[in-house]
Structure formats: structure tokens, C-alpha cells
CSV table of C-alpha atoms and ligand atoms in Angstrom, one decimal:
chain,number,residue,atom,x,y,z
Z,1,MET,CA,35.6,-2.6,-6.2
Z,2,GLU,CA,37.3,-5.8,-5.1
Z,3,PRO,CA,35.3,-7.5,-2.3
Z,4,LEU,CA,38.4,-7.6,-0.1
Z,5,MET,CA,39.0,-3.9,-0.5
Z,6,LYS,CA,35.3,-3.3,0.2
Z,7,LYS,CA,35.5,-5.3,3.4
Z,8,LEU,CA,38.6,-3.4,4.5
Z,9,LEU,CA,37.0,0.0,3.9
Z,10,LEU,CA,33.9,-1.2,5.7
Z,11,SER,CA,35.8,-2.3,8.7
Z,12,LEU,CA,37.6,1.0,8.8
Z,13,GLY,CA,34.2,2.7,8.8
Z,14,LEU,CA,35.0,4.5,5.6
Z,15,LEU,CA,32.3,3.1,3.4
Z,16,VAL,CA,28.9,2.7,4.8
Z,17,SER,CA,26.7,2.9,1.8
Z,18,VAL,CA,23.3,1.3,1.6
Z,19,SER,CA,24.4,-0.8,-1.3
Z,20,ALA,CA,27.4,-2.2,0.6
Z,21,VAL,CA,25.2,-3.1,3.6
Z,22,ALA,CA,22.6,-4.6,1.3
Z,23,GLU,CA,25.3,-6.7,-0.4
Z,24,GLN,CA,26.6,-7.9,3.0
Z,25,ALA,CA,23.2,-8.9,4.1
Z,26,GLN,CA,22.7,-10.7,0.8
Z,27,GLN,CA,25.9,-12.7,1.3
Z,28,ALA,CA,24.9,-13.6,4.8
Z,29,THR,CA,21.3,-14.6,4.2
Z,30,GLY,CA,20.9,-15.1,0.5
Z,31,LYS,CA,18.2,-12.3,0.6
Z,32,VAL,CA,18.7,-8.7,-0.1
Z,33,SER,CA,17.9,-6.2,2.6
Z,34,ASN,CA,17.9,-2.5,1.9
Z,35,ALA,CA,16.7,-1.6,5.3
Z,36,LEU,CA,18.8,1.5,5.7
Z,37,ALA,CA,17.2,3.1,2.6
Z,38,PRO,CA,14.6,5.9,3.0
Z,39,ILE,CA,11.0,5.1,2.4
Z,40,GLY,CA,9.4,6.5,-0.8
Z,41,ILE,CA,6.7,6.1,-3.4
Z,42,VAL,CA,6.3,7.2,-7.1
Z,43,ILE,CA,3.1,6.8,-9.1
Z,44,HIS,CA,2.1,7.5,-12.7
Z,45,GLY,CA,-1.2,7.9,-14.5
Z,46,GLY,CA,0.0,7.4,-18.1
Z,47,ALA,CA,2.2,9.1,-20.6
Z,48,GLY,CA,1.4,10.6,-24.0
Z,49,THR,CA,0.8,13.9,-25.8
Z,50,ILE,CA,-0.5,15.7,-22.8
Z,51,MET,CA,-0.5,19.5,-23.4
Z,52,ARG,CA,-1.6,22.3,-21.2
Z,53,SER,CA,-3.4,23.9,-24.3
Z,54,SER,CA,-5.7,20.9,-24.5
Z,55,MET,CA,-6.7,20.9,-20.8
Z,56,THR,CA,-8.8,23.3,-18.8
Z,57,SER,CA,-7.4,24.5,-15.5
Z,58,GLU,CA,-10.2,22.6,-13.7
Z,59,GLN,CA,-9.1,19.4,-15.4
Z,60,GLU,CA,-5.5,20.1,-14.5
Z,61,SER,CA,-6.4,20.7,-10.9
Z,62,ALA,CA,-8.4,17.5,-10.8
Z,63,TYR,CA,-5.5,15.5,-12.1
Z,64,HIS,CA,-3.1,17.0,-9.6
Z,65,ALA,CA,-5.6,16.5,-6.7
Z,66,THR,CA,-6.1,12.8,-7.5
Z,67,LEU,CA,-2.4,12.1,-8.1
Z,68,LYS,CA,-1.5,13.8,-4.8
Z,69,HIS,CA,-4.2,12.0,-3.0
Z,70,ALA,CA,-3.1,8.6,-4.3
Z,71,VAL,CA,0.6,9.1,-3.6
Z,72,SER,CA,0.0,10.4,-0.1
Z,73,GLN,CA,-2.3,7.5,0.7
Z,74,GLY,CA,0.5,5.1,-0.4
Z,75,TYR,CA,3.1,7.1,1.6
Z,76,ALA,CA,0.9,7.0,4.7
Z,77,VAL,CA,1.0,3.2,4.5
Z,78,LEU,CA,4.8,3.3,4.4
Z,79,GLU,CA,5.1,5.8,7.2
Z,80,ARG,CA,3.1,3.7,9.6
Z,81,GLY,CA,5.4,0.8,8.8
Z,82,GLY,CA,3.2,-0.9,6.2
Z,83,SER,CA,4.7,-2.9,3.3
Z,84,SER,CA,5.6,-1.5,-0.1
Z,85,LEU,CA,3.1,-4.0,-1.5
Z,86,ASP,CA,0.3,-2.5,0.6
Z,87,ALA,CA,1.5,1.0,-0.4
Z,88,VAL,CA,1.4,0.4,-4.1
Z,89,SER,CA,-1.9,-1.4,-3.8
Z,90,ALA,CA,-3.5,1.5,-1.9
Z,91,ALA,CA,-2.3,4.1,-4.5
Z,92,VAL,CA,-3.3,2.1,-7.5
Z,93,ILE,CA,-6.8,1.4,-6.1
Z,94,ILE,CA,-7.4,5.2,-5.9
Z,95,LEU,CA,-6.3,5.6,-9.5
Z,96,GLU,CA,-8.4,2.7,-10.7
Z,97,ASP,CA,-11.5,4.2,-9.0
Z,98,SER,CA,-10.9,7.6,-10.6
Z,99,PRO,CA,-12.5,8.1,-14.1
Z,100,LEU,CA,-9.5,10.3,-15.0
Z,101,PHE,CA,-7.3,7.4,-15.7
Z,102,ASN,CA,-7.2,4.4,-18.0
Z,103,ALA,CA,-7.6,1.7,-15.4
Z,104,GLY,CA,-10.7,0.5,-13.7
Z,105,LYS,CA,-13.4,3.2,-14.0
Z,106,GLY,CA,-12.4,5.2,-17.0
Z,107,ALA,CA,-10.7,2.4,-18.9
Z,108,VAL,CA,-10.4,2.8,-22.6
Z,109,TYR,CA,-12.6,0.9,-25.0
Z,110,THR,CA,-11.8,-2.0,-27.2
Z,111,TRP,CA,-12.7,-1.9,-30.9
Z,112,ASP,CA,-16.0,-3.6,-29.9
Z,113,GLU,CA,-16.9,-0.9,-27.3
Z,114,THR,CA,-16.2,-3.1,-24.2
Z,115,HIS,CA,-13.4,-2.9,-21.6
Z,116,GLU,CA,-10.8,-5.5,-21.0
Z,117,LEU,CA,-8.4,-4.8,-18.1
Z,118,ASP,CA,-4.8,-6.0,-17.4
Z,119,ALA,CA,-2.9,-5.6,-14.1
Z,120,SER,CA,0.1,-7.0,-12.3
Z,121,ILE,CA,2.0,-6.7,-9.0
Z,122,MET,CA,5.4,-7.8,-7.9
Z,123,ASP,CA,7.1,-8.2,-4.5
Z,124,GLY,CA,10.8,-7.3,-4.7
Z,125,SER,CA,11.7,-9.2,-1.5
Z,126,ASN,CA,11.1,-12.6,-3.0
Z,127,ARG,CA,10.2,-11.9,-6.6
Z,128,ASN,CA,6.7,-13.3,-6.2
Z,129,ALA,CA,4.3,-11.8,-8.7
Z,130,GLY,CA,0.6,-11.9,-9.7
Z,131,ALA,CA,-1.0,-10.8,-12.9
Z,132,VAL,CA,-4.4,-10.8,-14.6
Z,133,ALA,CA,-5.2,-10.2,-18.3
Z,134,SER,CA,-8.4,-9.4,-20.2
Z,135,VAL,CA,-10.7,-9.2,-17.2
Z,136,THR,CA,-14.1,-7.5,-17.7
Z,137,THR,CA,-16.0,-7.5,-14.4
Z,138,VAL,CA,-13.4,-6.9,-11.7
Z,139,LYS,CA,-13.8,-3.5,-10.2
Z,140,ASN,CA,-10.1,-3.3,-9.0
Z,141,PRO,CA,-7.9,-5.6,-11.1
Z,142,ILE,CA,-4.9,-4.8,-9.0
Z,143,LEU,CA,-6.6,-6.6,-6.1
Z,144,LEU,CA,-7.1,-9.6,-8.3
Z,145,ALA,CA,-3.5,-9.6,-9.4
Z,146,ARG,CA,-2.5,-9.5,-5.8
Z,147,ALA,CA,-4.8,-12.4,-5.0
Z,148,VAL,CA,-3.3,-14.4,-7.8
Z,149,MET,CA,0.1,-13.8,-6.2
Z,150,GLU,CA,-0.9,-14.5,-2.6
Z,151,LYS,CA,-3.7,-17.0,-2.9
Z,152,SER,CA,-3.0,-19.1,-6.0
Z,153,VAL,CA,0.0,-21.2,-7.2
Z,154,HIS,CA,0.0,-19.3,-10.5
Z,155,VAL,CA,1.5,-16.0,-11.6
Z,156,MET,CA,-1.0,-15.1,-14.3
Z,157,LEU,CA,-4.7,-15.7,-14.9
Z,158,SER,CA,-6.7,-14.5,-17.8
Z,159,GLY,CA,-10.3,-14.0,-19.0
Z,160,LYS,CA,-13.0,-16.3,-17.6
Z,161,GLY,CA,-10.6,-18.2,-15.3
Z,162,ALA,CA,-9.5,-15.0,-13.7
Z,163,GLU,CA,-13.1,-13.8,-13.3
Z,164,GLN,CA,-14.0,-17.1,-11.6
Z,165,PHE,CA,-11.0,-16.7,-9.3
Z,166,ALA,CA,-12.2,-13.2,-8.4
Z,167,GLN,CA,-15.5,-14.6,-7.4
Z,168,GLU,CA,-13.9,-17.2,-5.2
Z,169,GLN,CA,-11.8,-14.5,-3.6
Z,170,HIS,CA,-15.0,-12.4,-3.0
Z,171,LEU,CA,-13.6,-9.4,-4.9
Z,172,VAL,CA,-16.1,-6.8,-6.0
Z,173,GLN,CA,-17.4,-7.5,-9.5
Z,174,VAL,CA,-19.3,-5.0,-11.6
Z,175,GLN,CA,-21.1,-4.9,-15.0
Z,176,ASN,CA,-18.7,-4.1,-17.8
Z,177,SER,CA,-20.6,-0.8,-18.4
Z,178,TYR,CA,-19.4,0.4,-14.9
Z,179,PHE,CA,-16.1,1.2,-16.6
Z,180,ASP,CA,-17.8,3.5,-19.3
Z,181,THR,CA,-17.0,7.2,-19.7
Z,182,GLU,CA,-18.0,9.6,-22.4
Z,183,PHE,CA,-14.4,10.9,-22.8
Z,184,ARG,CA,-13.0,7.4,-23.6
Z,185,LEU,CA,-15.9,6.7,-26.0
Z,186,GLU,CA,-15.0,9.8,-27.9
Z,187,ALA,CA,-11.4,8.7,-28.0
Z,188,LEU,CA,-12.6,5.3,-29.5
Z,189,LYS,CA,-14.6,7.1,-32.2
Z,190,LYS,CA,-11.7,9.3,-33.1
Z,191,ALA,CA,-9.4,6.3,-33.3
Z,192,LYS,CA,-11.9,4.4,-35.5
Z,193,GLN,CA,-12.2,7.4,-37.9
Z,194,SER,CA,-8.4,7.5,-38.4
Z,195,ILE,CA,-8.1,4.0,-39.6
Z,196,GLU,CA,-9.6,1.6,-42.1
Z,197,PRO,CA,-12.6,-0.2,-40.6
Z,198,VAL,CA,-11.6,-3.8,-40.1
Z,199,PRO,CA,-13.7,-6.0,-37.8
Z,200,HIS,CA,-12.0,-6.5,-34.4
Z,201,GLN,CA,-9.2,-4.3,-35.5
Z,202,ALA,CA,-5.9,-6.1,-35.1
Z,203,TYR,CA,-3.6,-3.2,-35.7
Z,204,VAL,CA,-4.4,0.3,-34.7
Z,205,PRO,CA,-1.6,2.8,-35.1
Z,206,TYR,CA,-0.8,4.1,-31.7
Z,207,ASP,CA,-1.5,7.8,-31.3
Z,208,PRO,CA,-0.1,9.2,-28.1
Z,209,ALA,CA,-2.7,12.0,-28.4
Z,210,TRP,CA,-5.3,9.5,-27.2
Z,211,LYS,CA,-3.8,9.9,-23.8
Z,212,MET,CA,-3.3,6.5,-22.5
Z,213,GLY,CA,-3.7,6.9,-18.7
Z,214,THR,CA,-2.5,3.5,-17.5
Z,215,VAL,CA,-1.6,3.7,-13.8
Z,216,GLY,CA,1.2,2.4,-11.7
Z,217,ALA,CA,3.1,2.7,-8.5
Z,218,VAL,CA,6.5,1.7,-7.1
Z,219,ALA,CA,7.6,1.9,-3.5
Z,220,ILE,CA,10.2,1.1,-0.9
Z,221,ASP,CA,9.2,0.4,2.7
Z,222,LYS,CA,10.9,0.6,6.1
Z,223,GLN,CA,12.3,-2.9,5.7
Z,224,GLY,CA,13.8,-1.8,2.4
Z,225,ASN,CA,11.5,-4.0,0.4
Z,226,LEU,CA,10.6,-2.9,-3.1
Z,227,ALA,CA,7.2,-3.4,-4.9
Z,228,ALA,CA,5.7,-2.4,-8.2
Z,229,ALA,CA,2.1,-2.4,-9.4
Z,230,THR,CA,0.6,-1.6,-12.9
Z,231,SER,CA,-3.0,-1.5,-14.0
Z,232,THR,CA,-4.6,-0.5,-17.3
Z,233,GLY,CA,-7.5,-0.8,-19.7
Z,234,GLY,CA,-4.9,-1.2,-22.5
Z,235,MET,CA,-5.0,0.7,-25.7
Z,236,THR,CA,-7.9,2.5,-27.3
Z,237,ALA,CA,-9.5,0.4,-30.1
Z,238,LYS,CA,-7.4,-2.7,-29.3
Z,239,ARG,CA,-8.6,-6.0,-30.7
Z,240,TYR,CA,-10.5,-8.1,-28.2
Z,241,GLY,CA,-8.2,-10.5,-26.5
Z,242,ARG,CA,-5.2,-8.2,-27.0
Z,243,ILE,CA,-2.9,-8.2,-23.9
Z,244,GLY,CA,-0.5,-5.4,-23.3
Z,245,ASP,CA,2.7,-5.0,-21.3
Z,246,ALA,CA,1.0,-4.1,-18.0
Z,247,PRO,CA,0.4,-7.7,-16.8
Z,248,ILE,CA,3.7,-9.0,-18.3
Z,249,ILE,CA,6.3,-9.3,-15.6
Z,250,GLY,CA,9.5,-7.8,-16.8
Z,251,ALA,CA,7.8,-5.7,-19.5
Z,252,GLY,CA,5.3,-3.3,-17.8
Z,253,ASN,CA,6.1,-4.2,-14.2
Z,254,PHE,CA,9.1,-5.5,-12.2
Z,255,ALA,CA,10.5,-5.5,-8.7
Z,256,ASP,CA,13.6,-7.0,-7.2
Z,257,ASN,CA,15.2,-5.8,-4.0
Z,258,ALA,CA,18.7,-6.4,-5.6
Z,259,SER,CA,18.1,-3.7,-8.2
Z,260,CYS,CA,14.9,-1.7,-8.6
Z,261,ALA,CA,11.1,-1.6,-9.0
Z,262,VAL,CA,9.6,-0.3,-12.3
Z,263,SER,CA,6.1,0.4,-13.5
Z,264,ALA,CA,5.7,1.4,-17.1
Z,265,THR,CA,3.2,3.0,-19.4
Z,266,GLY,CA,3.2,3.4,-23.2
Z,267,HIS,CA,2.9,1.5,-26.4
Z,268,GLY,CA,2.7,-2.0,-24.8
Z,269,GLU,CA,3.9,-4.0,-27.9
Z,270,TYR,CA,7.3,-2.3,-27.7
Z,271,PHE,CA,7.5,-2.7,-23.9
Z,272,ILE,CA,6.9,-6.4,-24.2
Z,273,ARG,CA,9.4,-6.9,-27.0
Z,274,TYR,CA,12.1,-4.9,-25.3
Z,275,GLN,CA,11.3,-6.2,-21.8
Z,276,VAL,CA,11.6,-2.6,-20.6
Z,277,ALA,CA,11.1,-2.9,-16.8
Z,278,ALA,CA,13.4,-5.9,-16.5
Z,279,ASP,CA,16.0,-4.4,-18.8
Z,280,ILE,CA,16.2,-1.2,-16.6
Z,281,CYS,CA,16.7,-3.3,-13.4
Z,282,ALA,CA,19.2,-5.6,-15.2
Z,283,ARG,CA,21.3,-2.5,-16.1
Z,284,VAL,CA,21.2,-1.5,-12.4
Z,285,LYS,CA,22.2,-4.9,-11.2
Z,286,TYR,CA,24.8,-6.0,-13.7
Z,287,GLN,CA,26.2,-2.7,-14.9
Z,288,ASN,CA,26.0,-0.9,-11.6
Z,289,LYS,CA,24.1,1.9,-13.3
Z,290,ASN,CA,22.1,4.5,-11.4
Z,291,ALA,CA,18.4,3.6,-11.9
Z,292,ALA,CA,17.5,6.9,-13.5
Z,293,GLU,CA,20.3,6.7,-15.9
Z,294,ALA,CA,19.4,3.1,-16.8
Z,295,ALA,CA,15.8,4.2,-17.4
Z,296,HIS,CA,16.9,7.1,-19.5
Z,297,GLU,CA,19.0,4.8,-21.7
Z,298,VAL,CA,16.2,2.3,-22.2
Z,299,LEU,CA,13.6,4.9,-23.0
Z,300,THR,CA,15.9,6.6,-25.4
Z,301,GLU,CA,16.6,3.4,-27.2
Z,302,LEU,CA,12.9,2.7,-27.3
Z,303,LYS,CA,12.1,6.0,-28.8
Z,304,GLN,CA,14.6,5.4,-31.6
Z,305,ILE,CA,12.7,2.3,-32.7
Z,306,GLY,CA,9.3,4.1,-32.3
Z,307,GLY,CA,8.2,3.1,-28.8
Z,308,ASP,CA,6.5,5.9,-26.9
Z,309,GLY,CA,6.0,5.8,-23.1
Z,310,GLY,CA,7.5,6.3,-19.7
Z,311,VAL,CA,8.5,4.6,-16.4
Z,312,ILE,CA,8.6,5.3,-12.7
Z,313,VAL,CA,11.4,3.7,-10.8
Z,314,VAL,CA,12.6,3.2,-7.2
Z,315,ASP,CA,16.0,1.6,-6.7
Z,316,TYR,CA,17.4,-0.4,-3.8
Z,317,LYS,CA,18.9,2.8,-2.3
Z,318,GLY,CA,15.5,4.4,-2.2
Z,319,GLU,CA,16.1,6.8,-5.0
Z,320,LEU,CA,12.9,7.8,-6.8
Z,321,SER,CA,12.7,8.8,-10.4
Z,322,TRP,CA,10.6,9.1,-13.5
Z,323,VAL,CA,11.6,9.1,-17.2
Z,324,PHE,CA,9.4,9.4,-20.3
Z,325,ASN,CA,10.0,10.0,-24.0
Z,326,THR,CA,6.6,11.6,-24.6
Z,327,GLU,CA,5.4,15.1,-24.1
Z,328,GLY,CA,3.9,14.5,-20.7
Z,329,MET,CA,3.2,11.9,-18.1
Z,330,TYR,CA,0.8,12.1,-15.1
Z,331,ARG,CA,3.1,11.5,-12.2
Z,332,ALA,CA,3.7,12.1,-8.5
Z,333,MET,CA,6.1,11.2,-5.8
Z,334,GLN,CA,6.6,11.4,-2.1
Z,335,SER,CA,10.0,10.9,-0.5
Z,336,GLN,CA,10.8,10.5,3.2
Z,337,GLY,CA,9.8,13.4,5.3
Z,338,LYS,CA,8.8,15.5,2.2
Z,339,ALA,CA,5.5,16.7,0.9
Z,340,PRO,CA,4.0,15.0,-2.2
Z,341,ILE,CA,4.8,16.5,-5.6
Z,342,SER,CA,2.8,16.0,-8.7
Z,343,GLU,CA,3.6,16.9,-12.3
Z,344,ILE,CA,1.9,16.5,-15.7
Z,345,PHE,CA,3.8,18.3,-18.5
Z,346,GLY,CA,7.4,18.8,-19.4
Z,347,SER,CA,10.3,16.8,-20.6
Z,348,GLY,CA,10.8,13.5,-19.0
Z,349,GLN,CA,14.4,12.8,-19.9
L,1,LIG,N1,0.9,0.0,-21.8
L,1,LIG,C1,-0.5,0.0,-22.0
L,1,LIG,C2,-0.8,-1.1,-23.0
L,1,LIG,O1,-0.1,-1.2,-24.0
L,1,LIG,C3,-1.1,1.3,-22.4
L,1,LIG,C4,-0.6,2.5,-21.7
L,1,LIG,O2,0.3,2.5,-20.9
L,1,LIG,O3,-1.1,3.6,-22.0
L,1,LIG,O4,-1.7,-1.8,-22.8
């Protein structure tokens, strides 16, 4: 629509969409405000071959309970006027602390039977971001990513430097064995059996049956600000030092008030090469696409070249969605005034 025509319609009171208001605010201040959009939050706990037949009803209930708890804690932050950054952090901490998911406690094992964690967070109001890669002693990597964003001049820290920064920031540090779980050790053994033994395996064929379990959250707050957070142990049997998409801004995580916020899960190498999170938001911004449609397009294209995974999205209008090209994705959402919903199985496209 021509800007002149838009102005005319606006002055006639015929077009009062959130997007138009946001655009006007952007013209006036150089910043995007989506303040009329409803609040909302979406979370994920990983995508893969997740089948009801391979899960007991107790396990299923435990997943639903934790997903609902995490999403409602995030929503509570938004409802009392807290920021989307605080909401995504609150939800992700709960998922990191749960052994059910591949982030924090319950993280997958590297080939060498250790854990190396990646995480990132992004503030859609100013496109500030923080990320950490290959950390081994930080109990909640999402808090470290946030500290990198807020307390350092950098966007990404890795390994020893990141651990040292965690210490300076007085974040809780643990022994690497804190992240151990039997279930993930079994997954590592299975992965090793299925491939040729090569020390520090550089290439392990991704098997979605190993149930990834990366976690993430996206949210929009009362000010209309978007945020995204992603945290993971990476991929089972990864080579030590391997960094996935979760801490790569634009790949596994992205937020921009002018378009959308995305957190991804799946085969990280593909998500990095195809800049999945940023590509979805670029399609919203430059092609005026609906965010769910943009996510659907990108995940379909990714599947065609062999990239498995899924995303959760919130756009500048406050629309919440999830899209995945695998058999399941642990997911939950809570939109304004509604009860939280959680799902595990089903088609994601
Ligand atoms: N994307 C993560 C990685 O490649 C894994 C996952 O989401 O399951 O490290």
C-alpha cells in the first residue's frame, strides 16, 4: 500500500492495524513499537522422532507438566508487566533445570562423554544479543548469555573465557557431571554403535530418533517488545568443540521488533548454513509474509535439503506459532487471557 494512501486511511480511522501503528512509531522515533499487540509466549523443548508408542503415559504427563509450568511462569512475567527478556529467561531456566530436556541438567553427551553447552538470547527492541558456546560448568547457560549481552561489550564468549566471565558474574557453577543422566548416556552409546569408531567423532549422522530436546522461548510483552532465547547441549556424540546453531544469532535464535522472534531446534549445521531464524524474520520484514507462513516455507525448504527441525515464532502483531518438519516437537504456548496449551506429537506444518 502506498504510504500516502495508508495515511489517508489512517486519518479516516479505517485502518488501525498494529502493523500500521508500529510503522508510524518507527517513522517518528526510528524505533519500532508494537505496544498494541497482545502479550504472549511460546516455548519448545526440541524436535525429532517423538512417538507416543515410545513413551509411557507417565513420561508424557511429565513432559506436559514441565512445558506448562515453564510457559505459565514466562507468561506470569508478561502479565505483571515484565519484559519479554525476563519472560523468555524465566521459561528457559525451568527447562534447563529439568532433566527431561537437552539443555542444562539432562544435556546430551559429546563423543568423549562430557557436556558442552550453547545458549543465546536476543532483545528485539534494540537487537542486542548475547551468546555462549561450549561452556561446561555453568548451571544455567541462558543466564550467562544474558550477562554477556548486558554486562559485556561482546556478543559471544566461548569455552574458558566464558567460564571465567560466569565466575566474575557470580553465576552458579557446577561440576560437569551435574548434567549427567542415564537416558542421555544410553543415547550416546546407541549413537556410537551406529557409526564407525573414530576418535573425537567429527561427523555423526544425525538421527532424529535420538530426540534432541534443545529448549527455547519467544515472547512479546506489554510494551510490544520481542525477545528470543535458545539453550542446548547440542547433538549427541558431537565432536568436542563443535558449536551448533543455538548460540549463533540469526541461525538458532533471532529477535527484531520490526518482524519477529524465533527460537529453533534441529540439525544445527543446516540451521547455521541456512540462517533459519533470520531468514524467517527477513521474509516477514521484506516480503510482508505472515510469520507462520514464512516459517513454514523455510522449514519446507530445509527438509528438501535434509535439514530436520522446528521453530517457534512470535511476530510483531503478537501472533504465536510453531512449525516443524519432524514427527514431533515438545511445545507449549500461552496467549493473552488464555490458558497454557502444550503439545508433543503431530504434524507441525
Ligand atoms: N540445534 C541443536 C544443535 O545443533 C540441537 C537440537 O536442537 O536438537 O546443537
